[in-house]
Tab-separated table of C-alpha atoms in Angstrom:
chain	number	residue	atom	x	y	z
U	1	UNK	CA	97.796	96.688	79.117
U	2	UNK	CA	101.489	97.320	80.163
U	3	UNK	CA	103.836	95.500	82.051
U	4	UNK	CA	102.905	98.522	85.049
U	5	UNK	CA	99.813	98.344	85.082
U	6	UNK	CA	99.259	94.840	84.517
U	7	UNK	CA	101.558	94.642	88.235
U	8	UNK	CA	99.492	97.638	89.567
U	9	UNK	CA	96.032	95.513	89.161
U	10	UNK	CA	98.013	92.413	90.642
U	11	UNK	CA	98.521	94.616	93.677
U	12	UNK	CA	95.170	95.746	94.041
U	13	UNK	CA	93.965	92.094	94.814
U	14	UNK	CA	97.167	90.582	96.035
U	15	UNK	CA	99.850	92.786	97.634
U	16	UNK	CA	102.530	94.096	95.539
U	17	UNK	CA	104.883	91.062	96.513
U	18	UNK	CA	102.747	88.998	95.452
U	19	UNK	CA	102.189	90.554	92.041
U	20	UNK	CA	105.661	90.630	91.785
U	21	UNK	CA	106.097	86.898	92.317
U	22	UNK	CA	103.498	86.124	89.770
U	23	UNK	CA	105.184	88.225	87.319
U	24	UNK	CA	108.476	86.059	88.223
U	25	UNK	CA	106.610	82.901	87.950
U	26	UNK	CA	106.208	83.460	84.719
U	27	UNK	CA	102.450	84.230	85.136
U	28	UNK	CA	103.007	87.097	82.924
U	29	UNK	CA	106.121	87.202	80.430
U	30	UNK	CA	108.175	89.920	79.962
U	31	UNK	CA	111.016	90.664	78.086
U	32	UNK	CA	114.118	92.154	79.424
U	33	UNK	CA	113.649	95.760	79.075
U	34	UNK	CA	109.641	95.225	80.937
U	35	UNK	CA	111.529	93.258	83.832
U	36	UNK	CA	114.030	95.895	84.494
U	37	UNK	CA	110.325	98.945	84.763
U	38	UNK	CA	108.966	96.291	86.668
U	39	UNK	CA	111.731	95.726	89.431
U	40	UNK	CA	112.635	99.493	89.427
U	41	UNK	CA	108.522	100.425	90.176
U	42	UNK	CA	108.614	97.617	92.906
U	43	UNK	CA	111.152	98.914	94.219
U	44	UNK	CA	110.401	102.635	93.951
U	45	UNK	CA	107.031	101.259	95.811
U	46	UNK	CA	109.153	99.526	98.570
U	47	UNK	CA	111.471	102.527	99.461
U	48	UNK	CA	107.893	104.665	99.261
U	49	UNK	CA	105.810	102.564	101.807
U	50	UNK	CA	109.398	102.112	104.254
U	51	UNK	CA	109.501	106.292	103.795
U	52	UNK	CA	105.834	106.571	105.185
U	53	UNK	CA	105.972	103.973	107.809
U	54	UNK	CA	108.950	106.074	109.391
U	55	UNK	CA	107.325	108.830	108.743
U	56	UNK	CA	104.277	107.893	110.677
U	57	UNK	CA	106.336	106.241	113.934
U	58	UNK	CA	108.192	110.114	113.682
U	59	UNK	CA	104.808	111.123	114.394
U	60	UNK	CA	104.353	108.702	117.163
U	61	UNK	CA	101.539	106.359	114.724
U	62	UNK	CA	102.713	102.610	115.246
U	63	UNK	CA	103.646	101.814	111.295
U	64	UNK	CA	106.875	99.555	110.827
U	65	UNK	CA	105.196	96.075	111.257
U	66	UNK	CA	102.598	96.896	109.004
U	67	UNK	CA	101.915	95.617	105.646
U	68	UNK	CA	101.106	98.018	102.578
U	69	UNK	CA	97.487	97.760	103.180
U	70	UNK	CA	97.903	100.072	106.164
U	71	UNK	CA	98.028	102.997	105.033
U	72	UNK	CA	94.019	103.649	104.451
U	73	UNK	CA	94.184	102.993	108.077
U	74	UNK	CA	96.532	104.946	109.313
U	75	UNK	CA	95.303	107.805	107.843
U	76	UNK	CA	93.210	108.571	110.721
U	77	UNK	CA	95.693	107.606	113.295
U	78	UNK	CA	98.155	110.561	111.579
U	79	UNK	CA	95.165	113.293	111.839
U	80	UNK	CA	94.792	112.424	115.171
U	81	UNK	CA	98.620	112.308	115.743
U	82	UNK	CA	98.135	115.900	114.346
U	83	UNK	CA	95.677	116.955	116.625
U	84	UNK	CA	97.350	115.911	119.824
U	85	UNK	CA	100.429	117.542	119.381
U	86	UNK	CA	98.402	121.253	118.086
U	87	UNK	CA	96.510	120.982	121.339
U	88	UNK	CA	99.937	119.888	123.391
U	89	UNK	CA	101.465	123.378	121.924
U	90	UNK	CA	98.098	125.339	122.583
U	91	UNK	CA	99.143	124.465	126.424
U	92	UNK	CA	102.297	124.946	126.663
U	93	UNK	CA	101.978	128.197	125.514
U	94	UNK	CA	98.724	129.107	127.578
U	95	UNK	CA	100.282	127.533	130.842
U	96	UNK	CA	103.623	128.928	130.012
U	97	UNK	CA	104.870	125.401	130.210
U	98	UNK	CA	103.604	125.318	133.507
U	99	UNK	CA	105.316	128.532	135.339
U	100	UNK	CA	101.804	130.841	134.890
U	101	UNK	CA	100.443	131.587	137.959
U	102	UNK	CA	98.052	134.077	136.867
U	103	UNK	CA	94.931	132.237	136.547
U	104	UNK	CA	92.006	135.931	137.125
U	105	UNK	CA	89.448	134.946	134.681
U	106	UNK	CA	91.454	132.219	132.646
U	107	UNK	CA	88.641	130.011	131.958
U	108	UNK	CA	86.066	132.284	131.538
U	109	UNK	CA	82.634	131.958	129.136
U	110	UNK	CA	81.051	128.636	127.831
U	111	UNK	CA	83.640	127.769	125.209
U	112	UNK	CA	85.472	126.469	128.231
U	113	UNK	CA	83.988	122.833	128.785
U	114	UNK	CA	84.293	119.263	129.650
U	115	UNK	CA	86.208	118.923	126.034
U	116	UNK	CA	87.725	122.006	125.335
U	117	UNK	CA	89.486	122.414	129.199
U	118	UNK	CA	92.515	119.849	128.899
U	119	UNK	CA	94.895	121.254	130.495
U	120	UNK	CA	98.683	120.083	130.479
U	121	UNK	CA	100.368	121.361	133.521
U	122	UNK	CA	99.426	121.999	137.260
U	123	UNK	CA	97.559	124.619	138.303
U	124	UNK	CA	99.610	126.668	141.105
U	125	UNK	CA	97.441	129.736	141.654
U	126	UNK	CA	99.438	132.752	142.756
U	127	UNK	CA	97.747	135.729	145.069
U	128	UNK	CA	94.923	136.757	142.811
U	129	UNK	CA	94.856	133.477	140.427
U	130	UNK	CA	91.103	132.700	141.757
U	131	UNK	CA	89.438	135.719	140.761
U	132	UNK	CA	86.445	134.736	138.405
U	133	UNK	CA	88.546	131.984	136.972
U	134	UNK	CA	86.213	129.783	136.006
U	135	UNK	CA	83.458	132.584	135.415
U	136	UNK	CA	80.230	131.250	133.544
U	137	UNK	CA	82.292	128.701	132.543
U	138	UNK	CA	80.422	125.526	130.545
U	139	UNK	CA	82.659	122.947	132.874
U	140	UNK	CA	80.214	120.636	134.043
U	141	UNK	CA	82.785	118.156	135.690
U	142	UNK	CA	86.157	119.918	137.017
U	143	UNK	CA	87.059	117.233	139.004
U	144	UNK	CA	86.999	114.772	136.879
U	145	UNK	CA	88.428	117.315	133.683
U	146	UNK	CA	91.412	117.412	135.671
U	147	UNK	CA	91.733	113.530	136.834
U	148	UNK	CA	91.446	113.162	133.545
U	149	UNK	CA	94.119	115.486	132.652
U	150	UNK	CA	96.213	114.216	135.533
U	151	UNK	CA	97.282	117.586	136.750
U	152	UNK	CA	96.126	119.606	139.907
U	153	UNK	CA	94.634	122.635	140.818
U	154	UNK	CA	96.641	124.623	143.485
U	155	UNK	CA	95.120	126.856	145.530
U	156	UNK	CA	96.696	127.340	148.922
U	157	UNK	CA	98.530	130.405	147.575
U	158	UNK	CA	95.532	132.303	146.431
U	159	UNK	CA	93.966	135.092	148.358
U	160	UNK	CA	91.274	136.322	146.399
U	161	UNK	CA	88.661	134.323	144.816
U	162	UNK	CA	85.615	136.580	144.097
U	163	UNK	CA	83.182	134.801	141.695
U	164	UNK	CA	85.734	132.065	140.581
U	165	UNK	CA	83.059	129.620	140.031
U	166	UNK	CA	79.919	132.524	139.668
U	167	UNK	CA	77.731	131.495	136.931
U	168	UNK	CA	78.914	128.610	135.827
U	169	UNK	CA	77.977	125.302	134.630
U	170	UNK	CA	80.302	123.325	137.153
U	171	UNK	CA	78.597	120.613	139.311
U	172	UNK	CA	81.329	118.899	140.861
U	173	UNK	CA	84.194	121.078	142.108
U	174	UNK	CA	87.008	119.086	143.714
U	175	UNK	CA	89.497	120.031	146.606
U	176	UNK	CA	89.654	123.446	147.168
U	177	UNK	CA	92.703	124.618	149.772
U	178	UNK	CA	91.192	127.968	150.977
U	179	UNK	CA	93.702	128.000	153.761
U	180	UNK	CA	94.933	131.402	152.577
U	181	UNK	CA	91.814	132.723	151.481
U	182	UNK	CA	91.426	136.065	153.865
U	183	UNK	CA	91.187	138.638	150.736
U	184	UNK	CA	87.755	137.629	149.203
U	185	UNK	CA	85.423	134.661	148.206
U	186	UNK	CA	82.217	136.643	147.340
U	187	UNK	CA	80.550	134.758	145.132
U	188	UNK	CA	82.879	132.399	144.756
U	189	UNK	CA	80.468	129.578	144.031
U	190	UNK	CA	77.556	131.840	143.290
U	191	UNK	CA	76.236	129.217	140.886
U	192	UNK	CA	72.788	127.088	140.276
U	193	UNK	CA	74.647	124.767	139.148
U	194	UNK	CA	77.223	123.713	141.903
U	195	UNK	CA	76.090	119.706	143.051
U	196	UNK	CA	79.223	118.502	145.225
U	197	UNK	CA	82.019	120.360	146.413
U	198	UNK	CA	84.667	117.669	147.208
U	199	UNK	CA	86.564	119.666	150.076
U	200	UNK	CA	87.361	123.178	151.304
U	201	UNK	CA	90.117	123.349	153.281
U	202	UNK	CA	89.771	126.279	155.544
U	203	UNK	CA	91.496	127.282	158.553
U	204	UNK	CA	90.907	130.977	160.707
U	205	UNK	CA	92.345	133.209	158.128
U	206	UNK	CA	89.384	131.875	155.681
U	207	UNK	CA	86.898	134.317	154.487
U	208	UNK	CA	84.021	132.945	153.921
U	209	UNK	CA	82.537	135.707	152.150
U	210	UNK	CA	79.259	137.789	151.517
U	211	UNK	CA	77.326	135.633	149.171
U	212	UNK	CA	80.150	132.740	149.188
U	213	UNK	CA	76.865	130.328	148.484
U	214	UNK	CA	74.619	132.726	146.967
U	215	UNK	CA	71.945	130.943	145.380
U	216	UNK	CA	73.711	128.127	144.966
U	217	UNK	CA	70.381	126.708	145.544
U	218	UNK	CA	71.611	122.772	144.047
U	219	UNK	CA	74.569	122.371	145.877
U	220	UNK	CA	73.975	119.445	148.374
U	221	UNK	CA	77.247	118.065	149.117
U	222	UNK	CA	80.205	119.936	150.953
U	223	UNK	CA	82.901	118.731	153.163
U	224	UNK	CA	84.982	120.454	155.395
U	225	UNK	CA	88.819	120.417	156.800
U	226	UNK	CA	90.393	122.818	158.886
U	227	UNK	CA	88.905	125.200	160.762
U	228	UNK	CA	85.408	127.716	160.173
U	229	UNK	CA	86.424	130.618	162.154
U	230	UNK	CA	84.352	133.431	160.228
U	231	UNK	CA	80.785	133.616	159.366
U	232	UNK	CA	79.435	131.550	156.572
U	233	UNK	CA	76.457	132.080	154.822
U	234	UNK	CA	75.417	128.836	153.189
U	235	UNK	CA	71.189	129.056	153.647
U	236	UNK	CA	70.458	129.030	149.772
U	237	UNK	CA	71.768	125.364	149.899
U	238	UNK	CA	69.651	122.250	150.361
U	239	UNK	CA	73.003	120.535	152.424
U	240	UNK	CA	72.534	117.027	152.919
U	241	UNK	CA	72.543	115.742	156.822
U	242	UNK	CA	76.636	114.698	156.006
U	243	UNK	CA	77.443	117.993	155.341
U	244	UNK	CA	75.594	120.324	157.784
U	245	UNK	CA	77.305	117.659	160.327
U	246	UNK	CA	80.994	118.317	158.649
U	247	UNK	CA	80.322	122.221	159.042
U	248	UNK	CA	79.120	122.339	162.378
U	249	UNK	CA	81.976	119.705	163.120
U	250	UNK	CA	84.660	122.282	161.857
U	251	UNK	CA	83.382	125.578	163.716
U	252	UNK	CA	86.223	127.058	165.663
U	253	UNK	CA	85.783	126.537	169.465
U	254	UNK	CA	87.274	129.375	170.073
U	255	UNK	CA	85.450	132.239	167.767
U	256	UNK	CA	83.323	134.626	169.469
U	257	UNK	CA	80.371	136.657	167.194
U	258	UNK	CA	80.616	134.661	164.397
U	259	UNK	CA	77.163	133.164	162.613
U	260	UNK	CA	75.836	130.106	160.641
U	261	UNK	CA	73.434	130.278	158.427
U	262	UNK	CA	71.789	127.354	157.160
U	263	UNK	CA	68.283	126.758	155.008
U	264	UNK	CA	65.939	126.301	157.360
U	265	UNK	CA	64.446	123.586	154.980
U	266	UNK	CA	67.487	121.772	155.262
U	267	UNK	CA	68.428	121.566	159.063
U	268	UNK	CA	64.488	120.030	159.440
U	269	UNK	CA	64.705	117.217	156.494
U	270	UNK	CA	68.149	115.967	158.286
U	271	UNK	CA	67.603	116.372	161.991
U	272	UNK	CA	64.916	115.932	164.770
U	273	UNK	CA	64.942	118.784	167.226
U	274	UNK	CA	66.625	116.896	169.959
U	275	UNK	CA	69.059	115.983	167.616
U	276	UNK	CA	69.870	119.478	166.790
U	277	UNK	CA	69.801	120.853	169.949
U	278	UNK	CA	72.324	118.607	171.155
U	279	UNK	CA	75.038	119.338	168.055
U	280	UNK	CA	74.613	123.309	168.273
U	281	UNK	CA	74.931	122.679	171.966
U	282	UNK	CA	78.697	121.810	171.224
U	283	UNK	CA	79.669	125.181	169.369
U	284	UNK	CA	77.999	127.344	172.459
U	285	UNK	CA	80.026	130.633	170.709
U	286	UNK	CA	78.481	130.247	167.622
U	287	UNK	CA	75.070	131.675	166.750
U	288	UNK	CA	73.031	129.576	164.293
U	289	UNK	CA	70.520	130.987	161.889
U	290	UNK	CA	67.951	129.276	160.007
U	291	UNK	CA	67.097	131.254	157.113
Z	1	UNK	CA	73.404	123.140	182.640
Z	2	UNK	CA	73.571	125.618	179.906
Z	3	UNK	CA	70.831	126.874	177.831
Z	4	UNK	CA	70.655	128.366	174.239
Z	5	UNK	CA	68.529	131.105	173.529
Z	6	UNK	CA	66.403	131.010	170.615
Z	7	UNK	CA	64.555	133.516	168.662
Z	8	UNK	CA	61.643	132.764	165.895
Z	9	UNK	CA	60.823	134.975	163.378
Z	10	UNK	CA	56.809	135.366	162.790
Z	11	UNK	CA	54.900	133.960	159.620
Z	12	UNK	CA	56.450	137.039	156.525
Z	13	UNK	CA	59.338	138.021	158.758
Z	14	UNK	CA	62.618	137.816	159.055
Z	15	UNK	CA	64.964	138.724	162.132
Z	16	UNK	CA	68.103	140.964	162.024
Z	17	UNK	CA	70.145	142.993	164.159
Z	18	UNK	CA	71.314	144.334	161.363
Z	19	UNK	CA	74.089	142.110	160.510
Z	20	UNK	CA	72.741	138.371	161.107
Z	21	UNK	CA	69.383	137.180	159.008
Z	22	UNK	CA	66.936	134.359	159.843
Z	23	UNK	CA	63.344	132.932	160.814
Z	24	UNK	CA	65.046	130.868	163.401
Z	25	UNK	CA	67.980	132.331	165.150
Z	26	UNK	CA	69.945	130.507	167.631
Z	27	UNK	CA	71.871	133.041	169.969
Z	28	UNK	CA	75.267	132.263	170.729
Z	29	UNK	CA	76.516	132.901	174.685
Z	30	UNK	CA	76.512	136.806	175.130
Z	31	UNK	CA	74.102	137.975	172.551
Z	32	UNK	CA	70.799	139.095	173.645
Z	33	UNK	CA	68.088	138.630	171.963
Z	34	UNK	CA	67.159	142.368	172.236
Z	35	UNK	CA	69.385	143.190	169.686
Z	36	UNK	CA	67.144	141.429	167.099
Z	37	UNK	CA	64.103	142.923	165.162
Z	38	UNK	CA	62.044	142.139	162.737
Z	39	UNK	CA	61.501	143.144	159.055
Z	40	UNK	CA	59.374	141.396	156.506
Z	41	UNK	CA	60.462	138.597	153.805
Z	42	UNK	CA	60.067	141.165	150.781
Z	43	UNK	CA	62.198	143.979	152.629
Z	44	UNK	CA	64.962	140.752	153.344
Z	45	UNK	CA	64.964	140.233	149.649
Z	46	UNK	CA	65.356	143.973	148.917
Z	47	UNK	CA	68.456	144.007	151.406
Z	48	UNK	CA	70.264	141.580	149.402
Z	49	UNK	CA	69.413	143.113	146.294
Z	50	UNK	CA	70.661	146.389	147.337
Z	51	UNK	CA	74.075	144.456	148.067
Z	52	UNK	CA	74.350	142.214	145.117
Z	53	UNK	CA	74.107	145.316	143.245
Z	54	UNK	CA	76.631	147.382	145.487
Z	55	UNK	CA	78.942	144.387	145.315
Z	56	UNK	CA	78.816	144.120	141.191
């Protein structure tokens, strides 16, 4: 065995310091010409580790402090280093660094999910941005997806939202500002899936479309701000007690020939028929249909 | 006092006046309730077929 590898094997088990100071010490003798291989390879080993540990920080992996026996363990950190920043320039370009607007059928199909949707910049949605957006989309948690994100979804631009949510796998939607919503919502959330709608914010240009709800036969939760000042058709929904209370809270005063529709099912498992009388008797210009 | 007209559907049907659907319908001030007919549960579902389809 060679002076190199003989210093090689003393690295394996000790650190290549180490190996060198045993090799000093006399622990293993070598003549002049030896010594000279030996301090050049331990110090062709040096610059080498210093190279990758800079290498790794350029790459955002925490490396300078680290000893030589780092690198097995780094070699993870770097792939993921390498992931982040592919997925950071998938964004950019898909968002346009954040100036798209444009958002008709962005998210469409089932390859869109709680993993895949990470998106890097706020969502501003421009007139016709809502327009099947998230169509049959396999996004089970958009509120949380973008919490954990930290970016926003914009809506109070938007006109037009037919069948943004419409066959899709989303439970939990979170604010929507429909404020501006007077072109279309049909279908909007059209879904089985739909559990809690966080918020709609809706005020008397708010079209609460033809089959807004339609079978959205799961959706329980719903909360209301603004105004309700055109006919909603909500009756495929099983609404808890909370939320039939926040529509009928938010019906415009002031409407005239506009309807509710409710499930039929639903009004009787929350309220006793004195009970109901008395809260339809405070929106006198609104008919109320249990379907 | 004010009262609030209200309109029940019989067992199988559903009431319309062509624009508003429901077993239990409760009129808003102004609206009459013989404006309102009847049609049966399988001819409500067909309605909403027809416009699903005419909407897609």
């Amino acid at each position: 065995m060679n002076i190199a590898e003989t210093l090689r094997k003393q690295q394996e088990n000790t650190g290549y310091l180490e190996g060198v100071r045993n090799v000093l010490m006399g622990v293993i003798a070598p003549t002049g010409g030896a010594l000279t291989t030996l301090i050049h390879e331990a110090t062709a080993i040096k610059a080498a580790t210093d190279a990758i540990r800079e290498k790794l920080v350029e790459y955002g992996v925490s490396a300078m402090d680290e000893t030589i026996d780092f690198l097995p363990q780094k070699i993870d950190d770097v792939y993921d280093a390498g992931k982040q920043i592919g997925k950071s320039e998938f964004w950019d370009k898909y968002q346009d660094y954040g100036n798209i607007t444009q958002y008709e059928q962005a998210f469409v199909g089932d390859r869109w999910n709680d993993e895949t949707f990470t998106p890097k910049y706020d969502m501003n949605l421009s007139y016709w941005g809502g327009n099947q957006m998230f169509y049959k989309c396999g996004i089970v948690d958009l509120k949380g997806a973008l919490e954990k994100c930290g970016v926003t979804l914009n809506t109070k631009n938007c006109h037009a939202f037919n069948g943004c949510f419409q066959d899709s796998k989303t439970k939990i939607i979170p604010i929507l500002d429909l404020t501006n919503a007077d072109y279309s919502t049909n279908y909007m959330f059209a879904t089985k899936a739909v559990e809690t709608i966080e918020k709609i914010i809706s005020s008397v240009n708010t079209n609460h479309g033809t089959y807004m709800f339609q079978n959205a036969t799961a959706l329980t939760d719903i909360t209301f701000e603004g105004v309700i000042a055109k006919n909603i058709d909500i009756h495929w929904s099983p609404l808890s007690k909370a939320s039939i209370l926040s529509i009928i809270e938010h019906l415009s005063d002031t409407a005239s020939g506009q309807t509710l529709t409710l499930s039929k099912a639903a009004k009787e498992a929350a309220f006793g028929d004195t009970e109901w009388a008395e809260l339809i008797a405070t929106k006198p210009n609104w008919s109320v249909s249990l379907a | 006092m004010k009262t609030r007209l209200i309109i029940y559907a019989d067992d199988g049907m559903v009431l319309t006046n062509g624009e508003i659907f429901g077993k239990e319908i409760y009129l808003a001030e102004g609206m009459s309730a013989e404006d309102f007919y009847e049609i049966t549960d399988a001819e409500y579902e067909e309605i909403l077929s027809e416009v699903i389809q005419e909407e897609n």
